[in-house]
PDB file of C-alpha atoms in Angstrom:
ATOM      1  CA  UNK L 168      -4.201  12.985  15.139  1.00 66.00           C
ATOM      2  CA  UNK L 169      -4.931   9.449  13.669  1.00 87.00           C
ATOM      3  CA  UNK L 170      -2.617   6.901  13.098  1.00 94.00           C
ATOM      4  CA  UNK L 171      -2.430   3.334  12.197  1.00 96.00           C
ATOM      5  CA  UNK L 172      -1.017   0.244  13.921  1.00 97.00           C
ATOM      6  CA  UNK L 173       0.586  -2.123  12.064  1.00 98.00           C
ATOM      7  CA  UNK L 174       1.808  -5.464  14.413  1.00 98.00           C
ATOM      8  CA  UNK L 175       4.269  -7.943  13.233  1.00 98.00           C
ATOM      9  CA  UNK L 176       4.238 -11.073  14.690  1.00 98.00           C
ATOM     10  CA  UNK L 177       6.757 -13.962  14.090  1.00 98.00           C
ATOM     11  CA  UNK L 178       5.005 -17.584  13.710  1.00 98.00           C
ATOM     12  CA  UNK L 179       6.373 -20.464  16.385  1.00 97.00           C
ATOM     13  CA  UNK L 180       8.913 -22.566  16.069  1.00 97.00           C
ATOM     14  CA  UNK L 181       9.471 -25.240  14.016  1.00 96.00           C
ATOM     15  CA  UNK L 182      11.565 -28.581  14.453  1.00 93.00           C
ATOM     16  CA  UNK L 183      13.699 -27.741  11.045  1.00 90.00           C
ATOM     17  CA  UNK L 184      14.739 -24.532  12.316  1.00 86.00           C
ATOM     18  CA  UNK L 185      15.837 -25.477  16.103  1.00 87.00           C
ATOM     19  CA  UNK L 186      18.124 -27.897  14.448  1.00 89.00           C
ATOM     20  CA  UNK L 187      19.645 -25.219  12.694  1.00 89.00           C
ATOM     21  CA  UNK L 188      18.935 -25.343   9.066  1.00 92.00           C
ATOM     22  CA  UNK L 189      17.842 -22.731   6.619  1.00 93.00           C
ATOM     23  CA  UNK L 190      14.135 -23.178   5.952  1.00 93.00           C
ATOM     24  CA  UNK L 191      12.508 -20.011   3.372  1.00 95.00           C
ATOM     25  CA  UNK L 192       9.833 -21.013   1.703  1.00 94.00           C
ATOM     26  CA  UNK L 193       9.851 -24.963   2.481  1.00 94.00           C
ATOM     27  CA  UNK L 194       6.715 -25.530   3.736  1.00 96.00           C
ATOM     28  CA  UNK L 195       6.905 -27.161   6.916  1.00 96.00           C
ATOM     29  CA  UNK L 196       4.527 -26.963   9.660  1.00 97.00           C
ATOM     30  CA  UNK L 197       5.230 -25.586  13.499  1.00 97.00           C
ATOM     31  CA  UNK L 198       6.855 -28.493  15.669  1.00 96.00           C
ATOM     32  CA  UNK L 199       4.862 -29.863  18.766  1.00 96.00           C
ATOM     33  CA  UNK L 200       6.916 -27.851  21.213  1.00 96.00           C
ATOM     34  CA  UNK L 201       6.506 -24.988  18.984  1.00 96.00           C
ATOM     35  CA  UNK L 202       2.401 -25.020  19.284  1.00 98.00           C
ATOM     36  CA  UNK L 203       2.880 -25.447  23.212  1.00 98.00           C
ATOM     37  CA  UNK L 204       5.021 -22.504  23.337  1.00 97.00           C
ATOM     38  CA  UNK L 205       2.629 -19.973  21.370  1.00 98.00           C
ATOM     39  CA  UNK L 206       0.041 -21.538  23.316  1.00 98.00           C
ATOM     40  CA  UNK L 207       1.561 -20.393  26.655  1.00 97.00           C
ATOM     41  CA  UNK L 208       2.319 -17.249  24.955  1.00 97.00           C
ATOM     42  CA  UNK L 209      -1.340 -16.544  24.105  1.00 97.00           C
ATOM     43  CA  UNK L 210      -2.248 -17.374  28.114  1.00 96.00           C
ATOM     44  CA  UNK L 211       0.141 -15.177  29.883  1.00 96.00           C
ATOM     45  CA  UNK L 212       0.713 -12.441  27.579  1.00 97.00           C
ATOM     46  CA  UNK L 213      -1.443 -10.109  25.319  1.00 97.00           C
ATOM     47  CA  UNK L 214      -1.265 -10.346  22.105  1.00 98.00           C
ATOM     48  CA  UNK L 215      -3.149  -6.671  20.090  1.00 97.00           C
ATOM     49  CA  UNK L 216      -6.631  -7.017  19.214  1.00 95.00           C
ATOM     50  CA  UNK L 217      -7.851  -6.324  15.468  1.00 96.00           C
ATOM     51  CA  UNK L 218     -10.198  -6.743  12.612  1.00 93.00           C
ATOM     52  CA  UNK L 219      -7.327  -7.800  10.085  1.00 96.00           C
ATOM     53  CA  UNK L 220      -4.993 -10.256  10.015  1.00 98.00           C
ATOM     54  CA  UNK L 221      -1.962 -10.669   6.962  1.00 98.00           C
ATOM     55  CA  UNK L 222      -0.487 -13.747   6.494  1.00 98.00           C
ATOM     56  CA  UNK L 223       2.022 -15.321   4.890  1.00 98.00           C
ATOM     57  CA  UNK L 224       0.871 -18.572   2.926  1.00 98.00           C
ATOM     58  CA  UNK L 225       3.266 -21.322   4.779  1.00 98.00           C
ATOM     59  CA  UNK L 226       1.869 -23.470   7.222  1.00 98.00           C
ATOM     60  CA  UNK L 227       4.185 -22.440  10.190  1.00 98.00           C
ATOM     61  CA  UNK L 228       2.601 -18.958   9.561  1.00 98.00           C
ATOM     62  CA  UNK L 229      -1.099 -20.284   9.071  1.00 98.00           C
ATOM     63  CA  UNK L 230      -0.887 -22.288  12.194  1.00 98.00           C
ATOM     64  CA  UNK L 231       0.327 -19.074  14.517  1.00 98.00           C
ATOM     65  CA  UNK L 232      -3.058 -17.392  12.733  1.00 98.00           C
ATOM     66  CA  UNK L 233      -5.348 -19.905  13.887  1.00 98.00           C
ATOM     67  CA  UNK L 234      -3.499 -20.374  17.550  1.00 98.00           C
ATOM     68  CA  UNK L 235      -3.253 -16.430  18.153  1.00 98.00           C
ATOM     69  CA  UNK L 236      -6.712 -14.819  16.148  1.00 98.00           C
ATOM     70  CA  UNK L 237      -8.753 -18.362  15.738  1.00 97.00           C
ATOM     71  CA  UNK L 238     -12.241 -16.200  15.183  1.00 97.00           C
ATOM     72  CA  UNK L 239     -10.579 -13.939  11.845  1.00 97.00           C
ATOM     73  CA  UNK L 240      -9.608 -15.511   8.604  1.00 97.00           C
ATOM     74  CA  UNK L 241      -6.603 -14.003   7.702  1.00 98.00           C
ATOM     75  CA  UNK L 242      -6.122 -12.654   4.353  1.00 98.00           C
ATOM     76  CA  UNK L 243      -3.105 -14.617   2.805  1.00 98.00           C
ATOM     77  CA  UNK L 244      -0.414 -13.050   0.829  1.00 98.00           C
ATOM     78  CA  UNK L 245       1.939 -14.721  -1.115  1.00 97.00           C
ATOM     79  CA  UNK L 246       4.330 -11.795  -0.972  1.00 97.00           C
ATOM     80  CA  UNK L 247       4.897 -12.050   2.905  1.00 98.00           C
ATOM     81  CA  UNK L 248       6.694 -15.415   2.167  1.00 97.00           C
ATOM     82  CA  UNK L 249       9.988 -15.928   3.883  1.00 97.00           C
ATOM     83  CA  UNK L 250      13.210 -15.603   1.469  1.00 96.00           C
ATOM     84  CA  UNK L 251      13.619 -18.411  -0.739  1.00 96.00           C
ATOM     85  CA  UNK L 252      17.168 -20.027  -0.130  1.00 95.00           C
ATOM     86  CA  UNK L 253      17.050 -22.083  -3.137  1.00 95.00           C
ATOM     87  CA  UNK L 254      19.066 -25.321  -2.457  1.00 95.00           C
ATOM     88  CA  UNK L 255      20.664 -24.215   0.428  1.00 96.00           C
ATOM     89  CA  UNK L 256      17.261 -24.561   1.987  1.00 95.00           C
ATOM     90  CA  UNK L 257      17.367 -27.728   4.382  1.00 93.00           C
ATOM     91  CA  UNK L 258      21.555 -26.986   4.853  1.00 94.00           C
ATOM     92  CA  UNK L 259      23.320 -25.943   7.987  1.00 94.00           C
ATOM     93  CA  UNK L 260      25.816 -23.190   7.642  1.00 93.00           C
ATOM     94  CA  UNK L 261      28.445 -25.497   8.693  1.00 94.00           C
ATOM     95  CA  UNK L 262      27.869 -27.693   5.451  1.00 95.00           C
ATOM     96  CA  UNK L 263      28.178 -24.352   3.664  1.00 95.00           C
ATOM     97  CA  UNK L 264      30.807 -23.400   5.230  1.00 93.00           C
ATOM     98  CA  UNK L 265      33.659 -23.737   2.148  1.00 95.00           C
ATOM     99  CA  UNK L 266      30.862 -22.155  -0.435  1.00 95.00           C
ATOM    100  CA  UNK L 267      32.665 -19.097  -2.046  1.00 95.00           C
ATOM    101  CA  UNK L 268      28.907 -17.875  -2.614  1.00 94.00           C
ATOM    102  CA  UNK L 269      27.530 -18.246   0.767  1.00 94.00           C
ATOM    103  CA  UNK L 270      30.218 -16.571   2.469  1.00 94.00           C
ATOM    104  CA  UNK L 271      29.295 -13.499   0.751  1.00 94.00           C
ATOM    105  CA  UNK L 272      26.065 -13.985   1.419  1.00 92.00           C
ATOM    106  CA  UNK L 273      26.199 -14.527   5.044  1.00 89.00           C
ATOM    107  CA  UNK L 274      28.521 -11.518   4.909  1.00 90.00           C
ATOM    108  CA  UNK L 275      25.558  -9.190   3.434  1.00 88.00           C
ATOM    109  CA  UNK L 276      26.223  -8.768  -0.190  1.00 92.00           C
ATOM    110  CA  UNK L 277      22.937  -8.728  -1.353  1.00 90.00           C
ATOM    111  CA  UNK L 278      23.333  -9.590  -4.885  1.00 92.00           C
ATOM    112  CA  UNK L 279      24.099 -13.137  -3.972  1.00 93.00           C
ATOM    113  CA  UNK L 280      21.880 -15.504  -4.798  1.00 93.00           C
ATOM    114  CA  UNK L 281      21.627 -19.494  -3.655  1.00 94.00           C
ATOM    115  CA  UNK L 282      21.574 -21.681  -6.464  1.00 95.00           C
ATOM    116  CA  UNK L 283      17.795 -21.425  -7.465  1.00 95.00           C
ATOM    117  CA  UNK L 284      16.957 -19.041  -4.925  1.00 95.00           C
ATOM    118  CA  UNK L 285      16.705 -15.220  -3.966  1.00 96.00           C
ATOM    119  CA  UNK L 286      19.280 -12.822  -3.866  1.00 94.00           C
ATOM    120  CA  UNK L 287      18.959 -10.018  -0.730  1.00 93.00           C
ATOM    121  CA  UNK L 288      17.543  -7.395  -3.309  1.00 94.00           C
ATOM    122  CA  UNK L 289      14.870  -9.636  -4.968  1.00 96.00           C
ATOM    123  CA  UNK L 290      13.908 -10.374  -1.658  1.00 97.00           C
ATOM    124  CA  UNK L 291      13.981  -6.745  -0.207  1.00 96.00           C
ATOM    125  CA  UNK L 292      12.642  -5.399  -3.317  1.00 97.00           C
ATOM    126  CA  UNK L 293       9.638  -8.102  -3.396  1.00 98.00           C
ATOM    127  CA  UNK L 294       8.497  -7.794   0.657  1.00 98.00           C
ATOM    128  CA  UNK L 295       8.675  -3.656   0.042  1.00 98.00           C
ATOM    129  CA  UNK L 296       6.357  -3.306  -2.170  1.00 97.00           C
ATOM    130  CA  UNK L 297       4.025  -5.397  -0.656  1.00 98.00           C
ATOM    131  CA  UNK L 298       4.595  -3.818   2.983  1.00 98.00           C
ATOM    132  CA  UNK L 299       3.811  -0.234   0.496  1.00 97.00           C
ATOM    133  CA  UNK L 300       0.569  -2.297  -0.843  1.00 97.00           C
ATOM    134  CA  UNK L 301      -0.670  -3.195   2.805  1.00 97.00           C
ATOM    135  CA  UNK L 302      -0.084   0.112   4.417  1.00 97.00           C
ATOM    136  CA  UNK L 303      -1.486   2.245   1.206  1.00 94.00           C
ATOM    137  CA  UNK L 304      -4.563  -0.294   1.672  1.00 95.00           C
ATOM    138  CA  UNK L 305      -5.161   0.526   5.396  1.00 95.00           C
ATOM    139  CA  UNK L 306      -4.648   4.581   4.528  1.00 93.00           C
ATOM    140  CA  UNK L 307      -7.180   4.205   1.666  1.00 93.00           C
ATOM    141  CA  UNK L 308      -9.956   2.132   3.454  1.00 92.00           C
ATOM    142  CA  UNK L 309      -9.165   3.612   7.310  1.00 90.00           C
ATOM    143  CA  UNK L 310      -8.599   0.882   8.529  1.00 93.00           C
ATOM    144  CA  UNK L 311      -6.394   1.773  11.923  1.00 95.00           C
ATOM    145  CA  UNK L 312      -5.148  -1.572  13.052  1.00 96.00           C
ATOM    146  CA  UNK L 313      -3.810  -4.990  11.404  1.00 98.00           C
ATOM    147  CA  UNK L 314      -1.755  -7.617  12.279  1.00 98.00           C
ATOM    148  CA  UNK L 315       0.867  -9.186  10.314  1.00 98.00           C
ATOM    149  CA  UNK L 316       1.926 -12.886  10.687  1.00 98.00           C
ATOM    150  CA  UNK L 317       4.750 -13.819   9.094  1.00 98.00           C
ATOM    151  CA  UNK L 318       8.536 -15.018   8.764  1.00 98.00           C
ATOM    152  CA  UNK L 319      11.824 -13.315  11.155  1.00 97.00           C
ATOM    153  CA  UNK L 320      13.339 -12.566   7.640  1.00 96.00           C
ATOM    154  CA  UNK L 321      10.448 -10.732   6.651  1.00 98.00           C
ATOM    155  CA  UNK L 322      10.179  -8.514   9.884  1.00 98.00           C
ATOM    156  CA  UNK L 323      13.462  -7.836  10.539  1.00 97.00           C
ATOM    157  CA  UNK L 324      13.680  -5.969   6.950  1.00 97.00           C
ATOM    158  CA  UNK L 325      10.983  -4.399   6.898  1.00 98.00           C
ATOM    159  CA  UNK L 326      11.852  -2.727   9.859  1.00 98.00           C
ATOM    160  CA  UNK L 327      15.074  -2.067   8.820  1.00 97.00           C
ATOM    161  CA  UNK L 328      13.924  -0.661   6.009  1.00 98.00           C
ATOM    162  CA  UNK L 329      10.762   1.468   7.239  1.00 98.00           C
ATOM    163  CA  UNK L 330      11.369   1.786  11.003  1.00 98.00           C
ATOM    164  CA  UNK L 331      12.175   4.635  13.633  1.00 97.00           C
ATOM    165  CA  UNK L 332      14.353   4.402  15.465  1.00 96.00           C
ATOM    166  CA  UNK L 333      16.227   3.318  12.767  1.00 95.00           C
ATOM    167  CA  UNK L 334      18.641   0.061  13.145  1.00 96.00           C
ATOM    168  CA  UNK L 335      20.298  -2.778  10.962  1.00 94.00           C
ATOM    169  CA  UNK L 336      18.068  -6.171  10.372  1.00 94.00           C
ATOM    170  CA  UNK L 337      19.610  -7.741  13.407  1.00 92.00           C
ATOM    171  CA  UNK L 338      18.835  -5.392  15.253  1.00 96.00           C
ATOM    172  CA  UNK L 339      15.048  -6.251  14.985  1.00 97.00           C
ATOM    173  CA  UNK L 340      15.757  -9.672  15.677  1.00 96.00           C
ATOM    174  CA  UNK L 341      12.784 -11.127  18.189  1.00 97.00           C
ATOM    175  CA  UNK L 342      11.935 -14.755  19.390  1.00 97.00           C
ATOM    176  CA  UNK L 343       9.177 -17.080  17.977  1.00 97.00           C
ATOM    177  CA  UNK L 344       6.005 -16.095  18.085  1.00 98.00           C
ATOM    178  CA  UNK L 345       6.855 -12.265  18.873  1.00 98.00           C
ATOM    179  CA  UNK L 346       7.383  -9.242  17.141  1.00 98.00           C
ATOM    180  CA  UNK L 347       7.012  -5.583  17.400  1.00 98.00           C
ATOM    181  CA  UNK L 348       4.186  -3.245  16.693  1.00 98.00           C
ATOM    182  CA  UNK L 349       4.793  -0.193  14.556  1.00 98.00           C
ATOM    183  CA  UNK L 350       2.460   3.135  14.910  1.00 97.00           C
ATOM    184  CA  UNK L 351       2.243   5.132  11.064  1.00 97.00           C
ATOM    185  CA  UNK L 352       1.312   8.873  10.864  1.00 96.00           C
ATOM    186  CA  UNK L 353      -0.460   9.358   7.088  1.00 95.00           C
ATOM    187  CA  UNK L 354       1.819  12.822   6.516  1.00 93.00           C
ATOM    188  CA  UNK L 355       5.459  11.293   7.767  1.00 94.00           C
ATOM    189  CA  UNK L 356       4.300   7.967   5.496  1.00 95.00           C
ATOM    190  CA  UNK L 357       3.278   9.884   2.517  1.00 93.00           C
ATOM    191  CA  UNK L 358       6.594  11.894   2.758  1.00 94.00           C
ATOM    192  CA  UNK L 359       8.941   9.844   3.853  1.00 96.00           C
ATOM    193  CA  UNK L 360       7.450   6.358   3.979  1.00 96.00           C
ATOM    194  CA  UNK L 361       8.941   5.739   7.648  1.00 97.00           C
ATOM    195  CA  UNK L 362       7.163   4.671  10.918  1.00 97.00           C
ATOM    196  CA  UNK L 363       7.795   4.636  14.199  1.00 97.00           C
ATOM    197  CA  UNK L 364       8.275   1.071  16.483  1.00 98.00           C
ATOM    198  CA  UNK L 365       6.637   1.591  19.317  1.00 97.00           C
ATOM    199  CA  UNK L 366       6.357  -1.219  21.346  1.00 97.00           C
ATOM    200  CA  UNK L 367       7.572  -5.417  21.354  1.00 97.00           C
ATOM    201  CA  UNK L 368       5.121  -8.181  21.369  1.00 96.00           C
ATOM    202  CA  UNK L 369       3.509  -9.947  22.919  1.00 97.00           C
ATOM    203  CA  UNK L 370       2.711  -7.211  25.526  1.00 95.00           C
ATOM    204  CA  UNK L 371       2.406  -7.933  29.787  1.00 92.00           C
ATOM    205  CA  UNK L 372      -0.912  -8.464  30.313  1.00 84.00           C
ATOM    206  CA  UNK L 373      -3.072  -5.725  31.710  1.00 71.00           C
ATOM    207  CA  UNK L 374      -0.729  -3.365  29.760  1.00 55.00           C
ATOM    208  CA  UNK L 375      -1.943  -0.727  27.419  1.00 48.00           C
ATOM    209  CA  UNK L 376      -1.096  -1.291  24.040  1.00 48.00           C
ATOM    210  CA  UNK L 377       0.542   1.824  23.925  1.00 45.00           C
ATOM    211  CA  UNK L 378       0.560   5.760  25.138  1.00 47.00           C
ATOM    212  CA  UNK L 379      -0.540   7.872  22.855  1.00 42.00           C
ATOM    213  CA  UNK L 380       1.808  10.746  24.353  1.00 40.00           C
ATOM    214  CA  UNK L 381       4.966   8.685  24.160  1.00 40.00           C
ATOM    215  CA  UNK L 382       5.402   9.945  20.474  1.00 39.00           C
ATOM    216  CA  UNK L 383       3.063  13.093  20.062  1.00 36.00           C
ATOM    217  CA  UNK L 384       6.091  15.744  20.091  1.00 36.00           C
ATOM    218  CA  UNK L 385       7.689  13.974  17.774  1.00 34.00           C
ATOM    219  CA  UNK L 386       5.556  13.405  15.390  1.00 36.00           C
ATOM    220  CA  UNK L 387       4.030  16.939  15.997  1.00 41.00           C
ATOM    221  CA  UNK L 388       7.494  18.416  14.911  1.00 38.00           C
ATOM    222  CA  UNK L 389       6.806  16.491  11.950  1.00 36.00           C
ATOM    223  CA  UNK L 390       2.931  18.274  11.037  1.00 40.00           C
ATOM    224  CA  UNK L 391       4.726  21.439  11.310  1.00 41.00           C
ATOM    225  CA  UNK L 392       7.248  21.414   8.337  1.00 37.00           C
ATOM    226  CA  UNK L 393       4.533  20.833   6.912  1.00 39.00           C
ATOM    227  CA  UNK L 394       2.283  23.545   7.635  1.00 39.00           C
ATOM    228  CA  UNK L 395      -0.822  21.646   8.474  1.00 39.00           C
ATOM    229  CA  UNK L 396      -1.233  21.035   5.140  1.00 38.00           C
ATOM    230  CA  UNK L 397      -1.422  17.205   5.400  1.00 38.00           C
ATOM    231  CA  UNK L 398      -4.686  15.556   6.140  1.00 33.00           C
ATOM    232  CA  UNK L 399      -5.581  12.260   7.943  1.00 35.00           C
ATOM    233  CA  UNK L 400      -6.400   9.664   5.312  1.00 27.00           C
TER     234      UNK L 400
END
């Protein structure tokens, strides 16, 4: 049965963020401390091999590309920026604290949107369909395996929005510089356009990327509503 590995793995940390600001698309690079950290990361963990690296285009995210996968070019893509938070970017959510506006956005109404930014849906709605672009891309050209650098907003969505088992966006939360890798089967994608999370990143070293068997039942239950009918891409 093929199917395709998507990994998502969040860049390092930055100074800005550690002091507790918003930062979306500001483009500000990893901190010192931050590149030391991935760095250790890279030595006593594994990160997944592949041929294919997305990226977002901010230099936080650039930086974990060339630290993590220094021999690929990554293929940038604007869509995989973080959310824009307009000019609550650079704030603390103390000083917003008394905003009528950011209450209810810190609260999860998704229509809110900071003053010159991007309201939940734009955002949702904008990282979907390029998530849909990526993985149609990998079905079309077979290409199993791909990593995906970019932003803790971005991840934590998408997996919200596309992931098995399935769980809120803080649920997916994950430190800097890790993620989690997400295994797609063509006929459950094509039908339902879910996947199934199989593993967190970066992995123990010496540790297989992942058992094949853990999921075959399951997704086995899955090629028999539809009566075979489905074929690999």
């Amino acid at each position: 049965m093929k199917s395709y590995q998507i990994h998502f793995i969040r860049h390092g940390a930055c100074d800005e963020t550690r002091k507790g600001v918003y930062i979306g698309t500001k483009d500000v690079p990893l901190g010192k401390d931050g590149i030391k950290e991935l760095k250790k990361l890279d030595r006593e963990y594994d990160y997944p091999g592949t041929a294919v690296v997305f990226t977002s285009p901010l230099k936080r995210c650039l930086q974990t590309c060339e630290i993590l996968y220094p021999a690929i070019k990554p293929i940038v893509i604007n869509g995989l920026r973080e959310c824009s938070f307009g000019e609550w970017e650079g704030r603390t959510a103390d000083s917003l604290s008394s905003n009528e506006d950011f209450k209810k956005w810190l609260a999860g109404d998704t229509s809110v949107k900071p003053p010159k930014g991007e309201s939940g849906a734009e955002f949702t709605r904008r990282i979907c369909n390029i998530f849909q672009d990526i993985v149609d891309g990998l079905l079309k050209t077979g290409n199993t395996n791909a990593v995906i650098v970019t932003h803790g907003g971005v991840i934590m969505t998408l997996l919200s929005v596309y992931g098995l088992p399935q769980a809120k966006p803080f649920d997916w939360a994950m430190e800097d510089g890790c993620g989690f890798s997400m295994r797609i089967m063509p006929s459950l994608w094509m039908r339902d356009r879910v996947a199934e999370v199989y593993a967190r990143l970066p992995y123990e070293k010496e540790r297989d990327e992942y058992d094949e068997a853990d999921s075959v039942a399951y997704f086995d239950e899955y090629d028999d509503t539809e009566n075979n009918n489905d074929k690999d891409v």
